[in-house]
Amino acid sequence: MVLKITDLTKNYPGTTCGKPLLNKISLQLAPASSLALTGESGSGKSTLLHLIAALDNFDSGEIYVDGQALSKLDETGAAALRRSTVSLVFQSFNIIPSLTVSENISLHAKLAKRRDTTWEDHLTQRLGLTELGHRYPEQLSGGQQQRVAIARAMALKPKLLLADEPTGNLDEDSSNAVLELMLDLIRDCETSLFLVTHSRAIAAKLQNHLHLSGGKLS
Amino acid sequence: MISAALVALLSHWRRHRFQLFTLVTGLALAAALWTAVQAINSEARASYGRAEAMLVQNQHGYLASTTGSSEQLQLSDYVALRRMGWDLSPVVQGEWNIAGQQIDLVGFDFLNPPSATLAEVASPESSPSAKTGSSALVQFLQPPGRVLLHPETAKEIQRAETPFSVQLSTRVPPGTALADVSFASRVLNRQKDLSRLILLSPPGAQDLASLPNHIQHRTGPPMGGEMAKLTESFHLNLTAFGFLSFAVGLFIVQGTISLALEQRRGQFRTLRCLGVSRRMLCTLLAVEITLITFIAACIGLIAGFFLAQALLPGVSVTLSGLYGAPVTAGLSLRPSWIISGFAMTFLGAFVASSQAFFTLWTLPVLQLPSTQARGQKVIRSFRAGAFLGCGLILCGFVALEILDSLTGGFVFLAGLMLGAAVFLPFFLNFSLRLGKLYSHRPLVQWLWADTAAQLPGLSLALMALLLALATNIGVSTMVSSFRLTFLGWMDQRLSAAIYITTEDDAQGRAVEAWLRQEQNQQPGLRILPIRYHETTLQGGKIRIYGLRDDPSYRNNWPMISAQDGAWDAVFQGAGLLINEQLSYRLGLGPGDQLNLPSGWPVKITGTYADYGNPHGQVLISMSQLLQNTPEVENRRFGLHLPPSEVQNLINRILEETELTRENLTDQTSVKARSLAVFDQTFRVTGALNILTLAVAGFAILTSLATLWNQRLPQLAPIWAMGVSRRTLAGLDLLRSLLIAALTACLALPLGLLLAWVLLDVINAKAFGWRLPMHLFPLDWLRLIAMALLTAGLAALISAWRLFRLQPSDLLKVFSNDR
């Protein structure tokens, strides 16, 4: 399993009326499979994604990413995991404004010392960014910026791609195009996808679909 | 990984070149101002050191009279000690009036030089004109004699024809002449006494025990230590102003670093998500700031060197004019100030970035704080700043009370200035909210609110403006008060119409005799000899002047406090007057007794102002001076006569005596020269002040420029509601003037408090005299207008950019707002 979660509990004291935000949830994600997580605003979808990315600490239970128990990782270990195994795509793109498109795309792979320029060229072509390599993010449209974010994430060929509302800032056409591209790419790389969305239509395009409500998965 | 992350971090500066320029410039300015001051101090101290090395000559010390009065070491003492087996080299030292210049002449025994240094300086290599070492030496020994001079001193002297030859050496302190002891004894008329006897070999314990009672062995410098002590307060003042400029420069740095980190929060978050640990991120940022600091320090050091080179001639004139301290006008590279410049720049960068690094370390990686939360946090920080500011000012007052010294004065100043700076954002925020409360028009209300919203980004630059403006007001009030008092004091002290200085005593006697005859033809002419005896009292040099009873003293002398009949007591030989410096140093006043040797009067009947004199001064009657020291020289005279007769008398003196125009000084010239020295003294301070104000202006400019991108989302909605870009640009300019004016409201009382501290506390502790404080409202208005102009100019660029902004740029704010 690329991702295995057992009895995970996460509580934010004072914000959820005494109930845990995530209450003993468990799930598994096989290699090269995809899972969509839906839920109301504030249901804890993004929190779960942050916990899987080792960006935040949980109260109890365990998360295994590529066989590594996250509770046993210190900050350096968590950073190393994100560097080598996991990639993230956010709703607000989170690309670095001071780097060009091509520099942004290669950044994560460079950090992990796993740069594959042929693959990067292929990605750039596939995502329609070939002509935009020397531009800066501010010179791109929202859809183009999100494609840069996906290219950066996939340049690493990660085992697990975590996407938090990746099309939330895009119009419907751009949204569909970006999602199709992302699904194509994870199929090619045999990457597992954990996608958080509030859209049931998007969730329906993935192999598995879970709904988070009241801290429980259904 | 490290290089990829570092490149990503550094890429910020590629896209924000102006911000990088600001950061480097801020650091370089701070480094330059600090380095310039340190370089000046270091050069001055090196000059004192050279002077000491030249005059002390060796490490075995010297023999001098126990009272410190040089005349008491007789030639017979030297002969007796040589016969006892002491290995000695005699020195005669005194003030030498040559070609209208007063310089320090030091006569050594060139046949038996006390050190290799002197022999080296006098060697033929220093004198291209001399053919051999022995012929050069002969010229020093035989009439008319030869003197060693610094080229700067020689330039002044050689304007006139001199009856001796001159050899130049940069190793001789400026304002000093070195010659053979025979030459010095002759021209100083000191045939029978010596100043000191330098030991050529170490003395044994028994040797020291065999010394006569009136002679003692000393190891300290004969004048250099005193020089360092005298000038220390000047250097401390200079360092304080250098530090202030440095601190103002750091405000720019802190503002820029904080802003750069704020702008890169998203970048940091992304890098953390991509697997760069917090520790690594902080390390890389530290590397980044170290690189930038190194470059800025190099630029700052070079700029500081040139600044110091420009200011040093002024400082040199000040130090020689005010203290008689020898300082060369040339600057050389010294490791001390280079290291100090680098160290202070790195320390400053560390201090300025520490808050930003702390914020980064504690930054939640997942979420940015909401604007509302940040707004509340800012108000809380303003309140905390107000408490901290009041606390710092209070600490300053406590330090002033506890540490009754110059250090206490400076700690108080530091507490006051820093406290006021930290208090400023709260004061501005409060004033702006008050303004909003009492305004009714919506655009005006928005202006008050928008200005308050800009405070967090501008507060550091405004603190810099506050410090710069307050310092300018404080120092200009101090200098103007000093100048006004000094002018009044000069009118009182320099009451004689003509001052005469003869070449020697014999000429002095002849001139006095001629003047007595002249009195028969000009009954209005009054001749007042200026005669003094120099000695030491409780470790400090003092001059005891003898006065003849004359209405000009009784009517004009600038008394500070006096007993009834103070002058009567002086002229009857029952009392004496002392200057404020001596009164402050010894803690004595009218009614107290001065600890002079027996035979001198001891009862103090009054104290008087004696600005600019670093030494103690005592006034007694002429008869008592001559009774105690009959050999005191009689070379100087003050002549009182009606103004209409002055030129006529000068002409007659030049026609009928041996005196030349250089021996005569009229009152106007003395006053002009004194005023020139006075103005020169504060020229460096003035230059540093203007530079500080310029740095503060630059801080505002950079803050406004770096805040520009953040301003658009706030301005675009107002523009969309129908306020034209022209109006917005005008309001932007008005906003800068408004906050500069509010800052000036706090700077004015702060500056006046600063002036009071400088006049009443620092001056008294540093120089030994206090000054009355005068108020100069026109000067304040001029300075405030300058500050407003600085702020206006700084805001002009952003206002112009706003005015020229394309509607499409403003629309981008809405297009991103999905």
CSV table of N, CA, C and O in Angstrom, one decimal, chain B residues 46-126:
chain,number,residue,atom,x,y,z
B,46,ALA,N,45.7,57.5,16.4
B,46,ALA,CA,47.0,57.1,15.9
B,46,ALA,C,48.0,58.3,15.9
B,46,ALA,O,49.1,58.2,16.2
B,47,SER,N,47.4,59.5,15.6
B,47,SER,CA,48.2,60.7,15.6
B,47,SER,C,48.7,61.0,17.0
B,47,SER,O,49.8,61.4,17.2
B,48,TYR,N,47.8,60.9,18.0
B,48,TYR,CA,48.2,61.1,19.4
B,48,TYR,C,49.3,60.1,19.7
B,48,TYR,O,50.3,60.5,20.4
B,49,GLY,N,49.1,58.9,19.3
B,49,GLY,CA,50.1,57.8,19.6
B,49,GLY,C,51.4,58.2,19.0
B,49,GLY,O,52.5,58.0,19.6
B,50,ARG,N,51.4,58.7,17.7
B,50,ARG,CA,52.7,59.0,17.1
B,50,ARG,C,53.4,60.2,17.8
B,50,ARG,O,54.6,60.1,18.1
B,51,ALA,N,52.5,61.1,18.3
B,51,ALA,CA,53.1,62.3,19.0
B,51,ALA,C,53.7,61.8,20.3
B,51,ALA,O,54.8,62.2,20.7
B,52,GLU,N,53.0,60.8,21.0
B,52,GLU,CA,53.5,60.3,22.2
B,52,GLU,C,54.8,59.6,22.0
B,52,GLU,O,55.8,59.8,22.7
B,53,ALA,N,54.8,58.7,20.9
B,53,ALA,CA,56.0,57.9,20.6
B,53,ALA,C,57.2,58.8,20.4
B,53,ALA,O,58.3,58.6,20.8
B,54,MET,N,56.9,60.0,19.7
B,54,MET,CA,58.0,60.9,19.4
B,54,MET,C,58.5,61.6,20.6
B,54,MET,O,59.7,61.9,20.8
B,55,LEU,N,57.5,61.9,21.5
B,55,LEU,CA,57.9,62.8,22.7
B,55,LEU,C,58.4,62.0,23.9
B,55,LEU,O,59.2,62.4,24.6
B,56,VAL,N,57.8,60.8,24.1
B,56,VAL,CA,58.2,60.0,25.2
B,56,VAL,C,59.6,59.3,24.9
B,56,VAL,O,60.4,59.3,25.7
B,57,GLN,N,59.7,58.9,23.7
B,57,GLN,CA,60.9,58.4,23.1
B,57,GLN,C,61.4,57.0,23.6
B,57,GLN,O,61.9,56.3,22.9
B,58,ASN,N,61.3,56.7,24.8
B,58,ASN,CA,61.6,55.3,25.2
B,58,ASN,C,60.8,54.9,26.4
B,58,ASN,O,60.0,55.6,27.0
B,59,GLN,N,61.1,53.6,26.8
B,59,GLN,CA,60.2,53.0,27.8
B,59,GLN,C,60.7,53.2,29.2
B,59,GLN,O,60.0,52.7,30.2
B,60,HIS,N,61.9,53.8,29.4
B,60,HIS,CA,62.4,53.8,30.7
B,60,HIS,C,61.8,55.0,31.5
B,60,HIS,O,62.1,55.1,32.7
B,61,GLY,N,61.1,55.8,30.9
B,61,GLY,CA,60.5,57.0,31.6
B,61,GLY,C,61.4,58.2,31.6
B,61,GLY,O,62.4,58.3,30.8
B,62,TYR,N,61.0,59.1,32.4
B,62,TYR,CA,61.8,60.4,32.5
B,62,TYR,C,61.7,61.0,33.9
B,62,TYR,O,60.9,60.5,34.7
B,63,LEU,N,62.6,61.9,34.1
B,63,LEU,CA,62.6,62.6,35.4
B,63,LEU,C,62.0,64.0,35.2
B,63,LEU,O,62.3,64.7,34.2
B,64,ALA,N,61.2,64.4,36.1
B,64,ALA,CA,60.6,65.7,36.0
B,64,ALA,C,60.4,66.3,37.4
B,64,ALA,O,60.5,65.6,38.4
B,65,SER,N,60.0,67.6,37.5
B,65,SER,CA,59.8,68.2,38.8
B,65,SER,C,58.6,67.6,39.5
B,65,SER,O,57.6,67.3,38.8
B,66,THR,N,58.6,67.5,40.8
B,66,THR,CA,57.4,66.9,41.5
B,66,THR,C,56.2,67.7,41.4
B,66,THR,O,55.1,67.2,41.4
B,67,THR,N,56.3,69.0,41.2
B,67,THR,CA,55.1,69.9,41.1
B,67,THR,C,54.5,69.9,39.7
B,67,THR,O,53.4,70.4,39.5
B,68,GLY,N,55.3,69.4,38.8
B,68,GLY,CA,54.8,69.4,37.4
B,68,GLY,C,55.1,70.7,36.7
B,68,GLY,O,55.0,70.9,35.5
B,69,SER,N,55.7,71.7,37.4
B,69,SER,CA,56.1,72.9,36.8
B,69,SER,C,57.5,72.8,36.2
B,69,SER,O,58.5,72.5,36.9
B,70,SER,N,57.6,72.8,34.9
B,70,SER,CA,58.8,72.5,34.2
B,70,SER,C,60.0,73.3,34.7
B,70,SER,O,61.1,72.9,34.7
B,71,GLU,N,59.7,74.6,35.0
B,71,GLU,CA,60.8,75.5,35.3
B,71,GLU,C,61.6,75.1,36.5
B,71,GLU,O,62.7,75.6,36.8
B,72,GLN,N,61.0,74.3,37.3
B,72,GLN,CA,61.7,73.9,38.6
B,72,GLN,C,62.8,72.9,38.4
B,72,GLN,O,63.5,72.5,39.3
B,73,LEU,N,62.9,72.3,37.2
B,73,LEU,CA,64.0,71.4,36.9
B,73,LEU,C,65.1,72.2,36.3
B,73,LEU,O,65.1,72.6,35.2
B,74,GLN,N,66.2,72.4,37.1
B,74,GLN,CA,67.2,73.3,36.7
B,74,GLN,C,68.3,72.6,36.0
B,74,GLN,O,68.5,71.3,36.1
B,75,LEU,N,69.1,73.3,35.2
B,75,LEU,CA,70.3,72.8,34.5
B,75,LEU,C,71.2,72.1,35.5
B,75,LEU,O,71.9,71.1,35.2
B,76,SER,N,71.3,72.8,36.7
B,76,SER,CA,72.2,72.3,37.7
B,76,SER,C,71.8,70.9,38.2
B,76,SER,O,72.6,70.0,38.5
B,77,ASP,N,70.5,70.6,38.1
B,77,ASP,CA,70.0,69.3,38.5
B,77,ASP,C,70.5,68.2,37.5
B,77,ASP,O,70.9,67.1,37.9
B,78,TYR,N,70.5,68.6,36.3
B,78,TYR,CA,70.9,67.7,35.2
B,78,TYR,C,72.4,67.3,35.4
B,78,TYR,O,72.8,66.2,35.4
B,79,VAL,N,73.2,68.4,35.7
B,79,VAL,CA,74.6,68.2,35.9
B,79,VAL,C,74.9,67.3,37.1
B,79,VAL,O,75.7,66.3,37.0
B,80,ALA,N,74.2,67.6,38.2
B,80,ALA,CA,74.3,66.8,39.4
B,80,ALA,C,74.0,65.3,39.2
B,80,ALA,O,74.7,64.4,39.6
B,81,LEU,N,72.9,65.1,38.5
B,81,LEU,CA,72.4,63.7,38.2
B,81,LEU,C,73.4,63.0,37.3
B,81,LEU,O,73.7,61.8,37.5
B,82,ARG,N,73.9,63.7,36.3
B,82,ARG,CA,74.9,63.0,35.4
B,82,ARG,C,76.1,62.6,36.2
B,82,ARG,O,76.7,61.5,36.0
B,83,ARG,N,76.5,63.5,37.1
B,83,ARG,CA,77.7,63.2,38.0
B,83,ARG,C,77.4,62.0,38.9
B,83,ARG,O,78.4,61.3,39.2
B,84,MET,N,76.2,61.8,39.2
B,84,MET,CA,75.8,60.7,40.1
B,84,MET,C,75.7,59.4,39.2
B,84,MET,O,75.6,58.3,39.8
B,85,GLY,N,75.9,59.5,37.9
B,85,GLY,CA,75.9,58.3,37.1
B,85,GLY,C,74.6,58.1,36.3
B,85,GLY,O,74.5,57.0,35.7
B,86,TRP,N,73.6,59.0,36.4
B,86,TRP,CA,72.4,58.8,35.7
B,86,TRP,C,72.6,58.9,34.2
B,86,TRP,O,73.3,59.9,33.8
B,87,ASP,N,72.0,58.0,33.4
B,87,ASP,CA,72.2,58.1,32.0
B,87,ASP,C,71.0,58.9,31.4
B,87,ASP,O,69.9,58.3,31.3
B,88,LEU,N,71.2,60.1,31.1
B,88,LEU,CA,70.0,61.0,30.8
B,88,LEU,C,70.2,61.8,29.5
B,88,LEU,O,71.3,62.0,29.1
B,89,SER,N,69.0,62.1,28.9
B,89,SER,CA,69.1,63.0,27.8
B,89,SER,C,68.1,64.1,28.0
B,89,SER,O,66.9,63.9,28.3
B,90,PRO,N,68.6,65.4,28.0
B,90,PRO,CA,67.7,66.5,28.4
B,90,PRO,C,66.7,66.9,27.3
B,90,PRO,O,67.0,66.8,26.1
B,91,VAL,N,65.6,67.5,27.8
B,91,VAL,CA,64.5,68.0,26.9
B,91,VAL,C,64.0,69.3,27.4
B,91,VAL,O,63.8,69.5,28.5
B,92,VAL,N,63.9,70.2,26.4
B,92,VAL,CA,63.3,71.5,26.7
B,92,VAL,C,62.1,71.7,25.8
B,92,VAL,O,62.2,71.5,24.6
B,93,GLN,N,60.9,71.9,26.4
B,93,GLN,CA,59.7,72.0,25.6
B,93,GLN,C,58.9,73.2,26.0
B,93,GLN,O,58.8,73.6,27.2
B,94,GLY,N,58.3,73.9,25.0
B,94,GLY,CA,57.5,75.1,25.3
B,94,GLY,C,56.8,75.6,24.1
B,94,GLY,O,57.0,75.1,22.9
B,95,GLU,N,55.9,76.5,24.3
B,95,GLU,CA,55.2,77.1,23.2
B,95,GLU,C,56.0,78.1,22.4
B,95,GLU,O,56.7,79.0,23.0
B,96,TRP,N,56.1,78.0,21.1
B,96,TRP,CA,57.0,78.8,20.3
B,96,TRP,C,56.1,79.6,19.3
B,96,TRP,O,55.3,79.0,18.5
B,97,ASN,N,56.2,80.9,19.4
B,97,ASN,CA,55.5,81.8,18.5
B,97,ASN,C,56.3,82.1,17.3
B,97,ASN,O,57.3,82.8,17.4
B,98,ILE,N,56.0,81.5,16.2
B,98,ILE,CA,56.8,81.7,15.0
B,98,ILE,C,55.9,82.0,13.8
B,98,ILE,O,55.0,81.3,13.5
B,99,ALA,N,56.2,83.1,13.1
B,99,ALA,CA,55.5,83.5,11.9
B,99,ALA,C,54.0,83.5,12.2
B,99,ALA,O,53.2,83.1,11.3
B,100,GLY,N,53.6,84.1,13.3
B,100,GLY,CA,52.2,84.2,13.6
B,100,GLY,C,51.5,82.9,14.1
B,100,GLY,O,50.4,82.9,14.4
B,101,GLN,N,52.3,81.8,14.1
B,101,GLN,CA,51.7,80.5,14.5
B,101,GLN,C,52.3,80.1,15.9
B,101,GLN,O,53.5,80.4,16.2
B,102,GLN,N,51.5,79.5,16.7
B,102,GLN,CA,51.9,79.1,18.0
B,102,GLN,C,52.1,77.5,17.9
B,102,GLN,O,51.1,76.8,17.7
B,103,ILE,N,53.3,77.1,18.0
B,103,ILE,CA,53.5,75.6,17.9
B,103,ILE,C,54.3,75.1,19.1
B,103,ILE,O,54.9,75.9,19.8
B,104,ASP,N,54.3,73.8,19.3
B,104,ASP,CA,55.0,73.2,20.4
B,104,ASP,C,56.4,72.8,20.0
B,104,ASP,O,56.6,72.0,19.1
B,105,LEU,N,57.4,73.5,20.6
B,105,LEU,CA,58.8,73.2,20.3
B,105,LEU,C,59.4,72.3,21.3
B,105,LEU,O,59.3,72.5,22.5
B,106,VAL,N,59.9,71.1,20.8
B,106,VAL,CA,60.5,70.2,21.7
B,106,VAL,C,62.0,70.0,21.3
B,106,VAL,O,62.3,69.7,20.2
B,107,GLY,N,62.9,70.4,22.3
B,107,GLY,CA,64.3,70.3,22.0
B,107,GLY,C,64.9,69.1,22.6
B,107,GLY,O,64.8,68.9,23.8
B,108,PHE,N,65.6,68.2,21.8
B,108,PHE,CA,66.2,67.0,22.3
B,108,PHE,C,67.7,67.2,22.1
B,108,PHE,O,68.2,68.1,21.3
B,109,ASP,N,68.5,66.4,22.8
B,109,ASP,CA,69.9,66.4,22.6
B,109,ASP,C,70.2,65.5,21.4
B,109,ASP,O,70.2,64.3,21.5
B,110,PHE,N,70.5,66.1,20.2
B,110,PHE,CA,70.7,65.3,19.0
B,110,PHE,C,72.1,64.6,19.0
B,110,PHE,O,72.2,63.6,18.3
B,111,LEU,N,73.0,65.0,19.9
B,111,LEU,CA,74.3,64.3,20.0
B,111,LEU,C,74.1,63.0,20.8
B,111,LEU,O,74.8,62.0,20.7
B,112,ASN,N,73.1,63.0,21.7
B,112,ASN,CA,72.8,61.9,22.5
B,112,ASN,C,71.3,61.6,22.5
B,112,ASN,O,70.6,61.8,23.5
B,113,PRO,N,70.8,61.2,21.3
B,113,PRO,CA,69.3,61.1,21.1
B,113,PRO,C,68.7,60.0,22.0
B,113,PRO,O,69.3,59.0,22.2
B,114,PRO,N,67.6,60.3,22.6
B,114,PRO,CA,67.0,59.4,23.5
B,114,PRO,C,66.4,58.1,22.9
B,114,PRO,O,66.1,57.1,23.6
B,115,SER,N,66.3,58.1,21.6
B,115,SER,CA,65.8,56.9,20.9
B,115,SER,C,66.3,56.8,19.5
B,115,SER,O,66.7,57.8,18.9
B,116,ALA,N,66.2,55.6,18.9
B,116,ALA,CA,66.6,55.4,17.5
B,116,ALA,C,65.6,56.1,16.6
B,116,ALA,O,65.9,56.6,15.5
B,117,THR,N,64.3,56.3,17.1
B,117,THR,CA,63.3,56.9,16.3
B,117,THR,C,63.7,58.3,15.9
B,117,THR,O,63.6,58.7,14.7
B,118,LEU,N,64.2,59.1,16.9
B,118,LEU,CA,64.5,60.4,16.6
B,118,LEU,C,65.7,60.5,15.7
B,118,LEU,O,65.7,61.3,14.7
B,119,ALA,N,66.7,59.6,15.9
B,119,ALA,CA,67.9,59.6,15.0
B,119,ALA,C,67.4,59.2,13.6
B,119,ALA,O,67.9,59.8,12.6
B,120,GLU,N,66.5,58.3,13.5
B,120,GLU,CA,66.0,58.0,12.1
B,120,GLU,C,65.3,59.2,11.4
B,120,GLU,O,65.5,59.4,10.3
B,121,VAL,N,64.5,59.8,12.2
B,121,VAL,CA,63.7,61.0,11.6
B,121,VAL,C,64.7,62.1,11.2
B,121,VAL,O,64.5,62.7,10.1
B,122,ALA,N,65.7,62.3,12.0
B,122,ALA,CA,66.7,63.3,11.6
B,122,ALA,C,67.8,62.8,10.6
B,122,ALA,O,68.6,63.6,10.3
B,123,SER,N,67.7,61.6,10.2
B,123,SER,CA,68.7,61.0,9.3
B,123,SER,C,68.7,61.6,8.0
B,123,SER,O,67.7,62.2,7.6
B,124,PRO,N,69.8,61.5,7.2
B,124,PRO,CA,69.9,62.1,5.9
B,124,PRO,C,68.8,61.7,4.9
B,124,PRO,O,68.4,62.4,4.0
B,125,GLU,N,68.3,60.4,5.1
B,125,GLU,CA,67.2,59.9,4.2
B,125,GLU,C,66.0,60.8,4.2
B,125,GLU,O,65.3,60.9,3.2
B,126,SER,N,65.7,61.4,5.4
B,126,SER,CA,64.6,62.3,5.5
B,126,SER,C,64.8,63.6,4.8
B,126,SER,O,63.9,64.4,4.6
